[in-house]
Amino acid sequence: MKSYYEILGVEPDATQEQIKSAYRKLAKKYHPDSKDDDPSAKARFQEISEAYAALSDPELRRKYDYMGHEAFRRTNSQGQSNTAGYETEDGHCGACDLGRKKEDEGPPPKSIRIAVHLTLSETLKEVVKPVGFYTKEACPRCQGEDADIDYVECPVCEVKGHRVQFESSWGYKTRREVFCNTCRGKGKIPKEICPACHGLGYQEKKWEFDVRIPAGSYERQYFFLEDIACCEKEEIQKISCGDKNLIVVVLLDDDPRFERKGYHLYSSCTVDYTTLVLGGKVKVPTIEGDVWYTIREGMQLDERIRIVNKGLIRPKKMGGRGDQYISLDIRIPRGLTKRQKQALRAFQETLQEE
């Protein structure tokens, strides 16, 4: 299936103006009213409208870059994929289920989310990483609010749980009742503050585990801790977190060599002038290591190299990987020898003759 960018004939980093311009040209070319004799024009026009409807909205475009076509599809009770009509700003009908789709399913709402950071290259292989997180445990000394502790009257609110506060405005004083922070609305405070938890009623406990992240992971992918922890499940069950799930969420660290846009990577490469003119091989950095790429004769600086499937891994629902785009920078040599300067001047003279 073609991506929306390919349908409109634009690059993944195209501006909104470029997307709009490409859509108008294609919509005019394939509009059913002007293509009565072409039965395929209607389907082509619908495909173009669907792509534009998704990419013309910055928020929808962001979701498409993350989820692909799954962001705009839903499944009916028979397991068939449905789409619903949508009208674009130009009044054309699309086929996206826009406005009614569900967000990408994330971690369960009742969960303790634990971040694990991966480098871009670590997403391609199985890695073992340490993770740590804190839970609140009842104070072993006072057992929190349930302990049999002697209380005294709150000196601030005098058992009321709230106190009176006066405010002045334009020469008038107003009286209002506010929550008592001293006793936290209880009207009483412990006679002695627990030295272990300082009156909080709980202590923070740190848990540390090694987790095994499988190859092919992507940003914001999540796992249940018990499924990837490098320890027995009994160790996980010791953690007191109520009915909350322990979820490990993958986050990707930035790499100064690359700029991320969705699942595509953008980088630059420095090339000698002679290599640009005559063609040749250049070393290009990727997240899998340096690779040699052969550029053709007469390559221009405003052109960009595209290496397919060298970007980040996409979710399984999308499949495959993004691409890598490399822009070229020219390297100007310094400290030329006398012979090199003579050869360069001779070359310059031939250009002037032409």
Short mmCIF file of C-alpha atoms in Angstrom, two decimals, residues 22-343:
data_model
loop_
_atom_site.label_atom_id
_atom_site.label_comp_id
_atom_site.label_asym_id
_atom_site.label_seq_id
_atom_site.Cartn_x
_atom_site.Cartn_y
_atom_site.Cartn_z
CA ALA A 22 0.43 18.89 -4.90
CA TYR A 23 -3.14 18.04 -3.92
CA ARG A 24 -4.69 20.78 -6.04
CA LYS A 25 -2.76 19.72 -9.12
CA LEU A 26 -3.76 16.07 -8.73
CA ALA A 27 -7.37 16.88 -7.77
CA LYS A 28 -7.76 18.99 -10.90
CA LYS A 29 -6.24 16.25 -13.04
CA TYR A 30 -8.31 13.35 -11.67
CA HIS A 31 -11.60 15.06 -10.74
CA PRO A 32 -14.47 12.76 -11.85
CA ASP A 33 -16.31 15.67 -13.52
CA SER A 34 -13.46 16.10 -15.97
CA LYS A 35 -12.81 12.39 -16.43
CA ASP A 36 -16.21 10.97 -17.39
CA ASP A 37 -14.61 8.52 -19.78
CA ASP A 38 -12.13 7.18 -17.21
CA PRO A 39 -13.75 4.83 -14.63
CA SER A 40 -10.56 4.70 -12.57
CA ALA A 41 -10.50 8.48 -12.06
CA LYS A 42 -13.06 8.36 -9.25
CA ALA A 43 -11.00 5.84 -7.26
CA ARG A 44 -7.81 7.80 -7.89
CA PHE A 45 -9.48 11.05 -6.86
CA GLN A 46 -10.82 9.45 -3.68
CA GLU A 47 -7.31 8.18 -2.87
CA ILE A 48 -5.84 11.66 -3.37
CA SER A 49 -8.54 13.28 -1.20
CA GLU A 50 -7.94 10.75 1.57
CA ALA A 51 -4.22 11.47 1.56
CA TYR A 52 -4.74 15.23 1.60
CA ALA A 53 -7.33 15.04 4.38
CA ALA A 54 -4.78 13.30 6.61
CA LEU A 55 -1.69 15.35 5.75
CA SER A 56 -3.30 18.80 5.63
CA ASP A 57 -4.11 18.71 9.35
CA PRO A 58 -0.90 18.94 11.47
CA GLU A 59 -2.35 16.82 14.30
CA LEU A 60 -3.69 14.12 11.96
CA ARG A 61 -0.39 14.16 10.08
CA ARG A 62 1.52 13.59 13.32
CA LYS A 63 -0.68 10.60 14.13
CA TYR A 64 -0.26 9.24 10.60
CA ASP A 65 3.53 9.52 10.85
CA TYR A 66 3.32 7.49 14.06
CA MET A 67 0.64 4.90 13.21
CA GLY A 68 0.42 4.88 9.42
CA HIS A 69 -2.88 3.93 7.79
CA GLU A 70 -4.08 2.27 11.00
CA ALA A 71 -4.66 5.74 12.41
CA PHE A 72 -7.61 6.20 10.06
CA ARG A 73 -9.17 2.75 9.95
CA ARG A 74 -11.56 0.91 12.21
CA THR A 75 -12.88 -2.63 12.23
CA ASN A 76 -16.52 -3.66 12.21
CA SER A 77 -18.04 -6.63 14.04
CA GLN A 78 -17.25 -8.95 11.13
CA GLY A 79 -13.57 -8.05 11.27
CA GLN A 80 -13.72 -6.00 8.06
CA SER A 81 -12.03 -2.65 7.72
CA ASN A 82 -14.33 0.34 7.42
CA THR A 83 -13.80 3.95 6.44
CA ALA A 84 -16.27 6.80 6.63
CA GLY A 85 -16.71 9.79 4.36
CA TYR A 86 -15.00 13.09 5.07
CA GLU A 87 -15.25 16.44 3.34
CA THR A 88 -12.04 18.38 2.82
CA GLU A 89 -11.68 22.14 2.95
CA ASP A 90 -12.09 22.21 -0.83
CA GLY A 91 -15.40 20.36 -0.61
CA HIS A 92 -14.11 17.03 -1.92
CA CYS A 93 -15.06 13.68 -0.43
CA GLY A 94 -12.37 11.53 1.19
CA ALA A 95 -12.47 8.05 2.68
CA CYS A 96 -10.91 8.51 6.11
CA ASP A 97 -12.66 7.77 9.34
CA LEU A 98 -11.52 11.16 10.59
CA GLY A 99 -12.83 12.57 13.83
CA ARG A 100 -14.26 9.23 14.91
CA LYS A 101 -11.16 7.11 15.16
CA LYS A 102 -9.77 5.95 18.46
CA GLU A 103 -6.41 6.99 19.73
CA ASP A 104 -3.59 4.50 19.48
CA GLU A 105 -3.95 2.06 22.32
CA GLY A 106 -1.43 2.91 24.98
CA PRO A 107 -0.56 1.44 28.36
CA PRO A 108 -3.50 0.56 30.64
CA PRO A 109 -4.78 3.62 32.54
CA LYS A 110 -4.14 2.03 35.94
CA SER A 111 -0.41 1.50 35.66
CA ILE A 112 2.96 2.50 37.01
CA ARG A 113 4.98 3.47 33.95
CA ILE A 114 8.69 2.79 34.02
CA ALA A 115 10.85 4.41 31.32
CA VAL A 116 13.69 2.52 29.65
CA HIS A 117 15.95 4.54 27.37
CA LEU A 118 17.43 3.04 24.19
CA THR A 119 19.83 4.44 21.65
CA LEU A 120 18.68 4.36 18.03
CA SER A 121 20.97 1.45 17.23
CA GLU A 122 19.77 -0.55 20.26
CA THR A 123 16.29 -0.78 18.74
CA LEU A 124 17.69 -3.22 16.17
CA LYS A 125 18.90 -5.84 18.62
CA GLU A 126 17.95 -7.45 21.89
CA VAL A 127 19.40 -5.54 24.82
CA VAL A 128 19.39 -5.85 28.59
CA LYS A 129 18.87 -2.52 30.36
CA PRO A 130 18.53 -1.53 34.02
CA VAL A 131 15.34 0.20 35.16
CA GLY A 132 14.39 1.70 38.49
CA PHE A 133 11.26 3.15 40.04
CA TYR A 134 9.79 4.10 43.41
CA THR A 135 6.68 2.94 45.23
CA LYS A 136 5.09 4.32 48.38
CA GLU A 137 5.25 1.88 51.27
CA ALA A 138 3.42 2.38 54.57
CA CYS A 139 5.82 3.73 57.16
CA PRO A 140 7.03 0.72 59.22
CA ARG A 141 7.12 2.86 62.36
CA CYS A 142 3.78 4.70 62.38
CA GLN A 143 1.95 2.72 59.69
CA GLY A 144 0.56 5.93 58.24
CA GLU A 145 -2.85 7.21 59.21
CA ASP A 146 -4.02 3.84 60.56
CA ALA A 147 -1.55 3.83 63.43
CA ASP A 148 -2.63 4.33 67.02
CA ILE A 149 -1.08 7.75 67.48
CA ASP A 150 -1.95 10.40 70.05
CA TYR A 151 -3.40 13.51 68.39
CA VAL A 152 -3.83 17.03 69.66
CA GLU A 153 -6.01 19.89 68.50
CA CYS A 154 -4.72 21.77 65.50
CA PRO A 155 -3.53 25.16 66.77
CA VAL A 156 -4.24 26.86 63.44
CA CYS A 157 -7.85 25.88 62.65
CA GLU A 158 -8.91 24.72 66.13
CA VAL A 159 -10.39 21.35 65.02
CA LYS A 160 -12.42 22.92 62.19
CA GLY A 161 -10.21 21.66 59.32
CA HIS A 162 -10.33 25.09 57.73
CA ARG A 163 -9.18 28.54 58.71
CA VAL A 164 -10.38 32.07 58.10
CA GLN A 165 -8.46 34.26 55.69
CA PHE A 166 -9.03 37.98 55.09
CA GLU A 167 -8.23 39.63 51.76
CA SER A 168 -8.13 43.34 51.00
CA SER A 169 -9.22 44.75 47.66
CA TRP A 170 -9.90 48.41 46.83
CA GLY A 171 -10.16 49.28 50.51
CA TYR A 172 -12.58 46.48 51.33
CA LYS A 173 -11.85 43.39 53.37
CA THR A 174 -13.38 40.05 52.42
CA ARG A 175 -13.55 37.02 54.67
CA ARG A 176 -13.36 33.49 53.34
CA GLU A 177 -12.61 30.03 54.63
CA VAL A 178 -9.64 28.13 53.23
CA PHE A 179 -8.31 24.62 53.62
CA CYS A 180 -6.00 24.16 56.61
CA ASN A 181 -2.65 22.95 55.35
CA THR A 182 -1.30 22.34 58.84
CA CYS A 183 -3.65 19.48 59.68
CA ARG A 184 -4.67 18.73 56.07
CA GLY A 185 -8.30 19.37 56.88
CA LYS A 186 -8.45 16.86 59.74
CA GLY A 187 -8.62 19.36 62.58
CA LYS A 188 -5.96 17.50 64.54
CA ILE A 189 -2.27 16.80 64.26
CA PRO A 190 -0.05 14.08 65.75
CA LYS A 191 1.30 14.89 69.16
CA GLU A 192 4.70 13.83 67.91
CA ILE A 193 5.81 13.74 64.27
CA CYS A 194 7.14 10.33 63.22
CA PRO A 195 10.90 10.67 62.73
CA ALA A 196 10.92 7.91 60.12
CA CYS A 197 8.47 9.41 57.59
CA HIS A 198 8.34 13.00 58.94
CA GLY A 199 4.58 12.82 59.27
CA LEU A 200 3.88 11.70 55.72
CA GLY A 201 2.73 8.23 56.73
CA TYR A 202 4.75 6.52 54.00
CA GLN A 203 8.28 6.02 52.76
CA GLU A 204 9.50 5.70 49.23
CA LYS A 205 11.10 2.40 48.30
CA LYS A 206 13.29 2.04 45.23
CA TRP A 207 13.06 -1.07 43.07
CA GLU A 208 15.70 -1.95 40.49
CA PHE A 209 15.52 -4.65 37.82
CA ASP A 210 17.25 -5.63 34.62
CA VAL A 211 14.85 -5.96 31.69
CA ARG A 212 15.36 -7.68 28.35
CA ILE A 213 14.05 -5.50 25.51
CA PRO A 214 13.51 -7.54 22.31
CA ALA A 215 14.93 -6.56 18.94
CA GLY A 216 12.69 -4.44 16.76
CA SER A 217 11.42 -2.15 19.50
CA TYR A 218 10.10 1.30 18.71
CA GLU A 219 9.40 4.47 20.68
CA ARG A 220 6.46 4.37 23.09
CA GLN A 221 6.17 0.60 22.79
CA TYR A 222 5.32 -0.88 26.17
CA PHE A 223 5.76 -4.21 27.93
CA PHE A 224 4.50 -5.67 31.19
CA LEU A 225 7.41 -5.76 33.60
CA GLU A 226 6.85 -9.39 34.53
CA ASP A 227 7.19 -10.39 30.85
CA ILE A 228 10.63 -8.88 30.28
CA ALA A 229 12.24 -8.74 33.74
CA CYS A 230 15.43 -10.78 34.12
CA CYS A 231 14.24 -12.32 37.38
CA GLU A 232 11.61 -14.66 38.74
CA LYS A 233 8.00 -13.48 38.68
CA GLU A 234 7.88 -13.95 42.46
CA GLU A 235 10.23 -10.98 42.78
CA ILE A 236 7.80 -8.81 40.83
CA GLN A 237 4.86 -9.98 42.94
CA LYS A 238 6.54 -8.63 46.07
CA ILE A 239 5.96 -5.08 44.84
CA SER A 240 2.94 -3.56 46.55
CA CYS A 241 1.19 -1.40 43.92
CA GLY A 242 -2.46 -2.33 44.48
CA ASP A 243 -4.37 -3.03 41.28
CA LYS A 244 -1.90 -1.09 39.13
CA ASN A 245 0.08 -2.74 36.35
CA LEU A 246 3.82 -2.33 36.11
CA ILE A 247 4.51 -1.15 32.55
CA VAL A 248 7.90 -0.56 30.90
CA VAL A 249 7.73 2.10 28.17
CA VAL A 250 10.46 2.42 25.54
CA LEU A 251 11.89 5.92 24.98
CA LEU A 252 14.57 6.72 22.39
CA ASP A 253 17.55 8.93 23.14
CA ASP A 254 18.49 11.56 20.57
CA ASP A 255 21.54 10.97 18.42
CA PRO A 256 23.42 14.14 17.38
CA ARG A 257 24.15 12.59 13.98
CA PHE A 258 20.49 12.22 13.04
CA GLU A 259 17.28 14.22 13.07
CA ARG A 260 14.11 12.19 13.57
CA LYS A 261 10.87 12.93 11.72
CA GLY A 262 8.41 10.17 12.45
CA TYR A 263 10.25 6.97 11.57
CA HIS A 264 12.53 8.64 9.01
CA LEU A 265 16.07 9.79 9.79
CA TYR A 266 17.81 12.84 8.32
CA SER A 267 21.56 13.37 8.33
CA SER A 268 24.31 15.09 6.36
CA CYS A 269 27.50 13.93 4.71
CA THR A 270 30.57 15.92 3.64
CA VAL A 271 31.81 15.23 0.10
CA ASP A 272 34.85 16.37 -1.87
CA TYR A 273 34.24 18.64 -4.87
CA THR A 274 35.86 16.17 -7.26
CA THR A 275 33.62 13.34 -6.03
CA LEU A 276 30.53 15.47 -6.71
CA VAL A 277 31.75 16.23 -10.21
CA LEU A 278 33.13 12.84 -11.22
CA GLY A 279 31.03 10.58 -9.01
CA GLY A 280 32.33 8.03 -6.55
CA LYS A 281 31.81 6.44 -3.16
CA VAL A 282 31.12 8.32 0.07
CA LYS A 283 30.91 6.99 3.62
CA VAL A 284 27.46 7.54 5.10
CA PRO A 285 26.70 7.07 8.81
CA THR A 286 23.60 4.98 9.66
CA ILE A 287 22.30 3.53 12.92
CA GLU A 288 23.74 0.20 11.77
CA GLY A 289 27.20 1.66 11.20
CA ASP A 290 28.92 3.40 8.30
CA VAL A 291 28.04 2.25 4.78
CA TRP A 292 29.50 3.16 1.40
CA TYR A 293 27.14 4.82 -1.05
CA THR A 294 27.96 5.47 -4.70
CA ILE A 295 26.87 8.89 -5.92
CA ARG A 296 26.46 9.53 -9.61
CA GLU A 297 28.48 11.93 -11.72
CA GLY A 298 27.39 15.57 -11.44
CA MET A 299 25.46 15.25 -8.17
CA GLN A 300 24.05 18.60 -7.01
CA LEU A 301 24.08 19.92 -3.45
CA ASP A 302 20.32 20.49 -3.46
CA GLU A 303 19.74 16.81 -4.18
CA ARG A 304 19.32 14.34 -1.36
CA ILE A 305 20.35 10.71 -1.02
CA ARG A 306 17.60 8.33 0.06
CA ILE A 307 18.48 4.97 1.57
CA VAL A 308 15.40 2.80 1.89
CA ASN A 309 14.78 0.89 5.14
CA LYS A 310 17.62 2.52 7.06
CA GLY A 311 15.37 4.51 9.36
CA LEU A 312 13.64 3.50 12.60
CA ILE A 313 11.56 0.37 13.00
CA ARG A 314 7.83 0.91 12.71
CA PRO A 315 5.16 -0.80 14.84
CA LYS A 316 4.06 -4.21 13.57
CA LYS A 317 0.72 -2.80 12.43
CA MET A 318 2.64 -0.59 9.98
CA GLY A 319 5.50 -2.94 9.20
CA GLY A 320 8.98 -2.29 7.84
CA ARG A 321 11.24 0.61 8.66
CA GLY A 322 11.48 4.26 7.78
CA ASP A 323 14.06 5.60 5.33
CA GLN A 324 17.18 7.68 5.79
CA TYR A 325 17.70 10.92 3.87
CA ILE A 326 21.19 12.39 3.54
CA SER A 327 21.95 15.93 2.41
CA LEU A 328 25.37 16.66 0.92
CA ASP A 329 27.84 19.28 2.13
CA ILE A 330 30.89 20.16 0.08
CA ARG A 331 34.37 20.08 1.60
CA ILE A 332 36.59 22.98 0.40
CA PRO A 333 40.27 21.97 0.51
CA ARG A 334 42.81 24.29 2.11
CA GLY A 335 46.56 24.62 1.74
CA LEU A 336 46.71 23.59 -1.93
CA THR A 337 50.13 22.99 -3.44
CA LYS A 338 51.40 25.00 -6.38
CA ARG A 339 50.71 22.11 -8.74
CA GLN A 340 47.15 21.71 -7.46
CA LYS A 341 46.45 25.42 -7.91
CA GLN A 342 47.79 25.33 -11.48
CA ALA A 343 45.55 22.36 -12.30
#
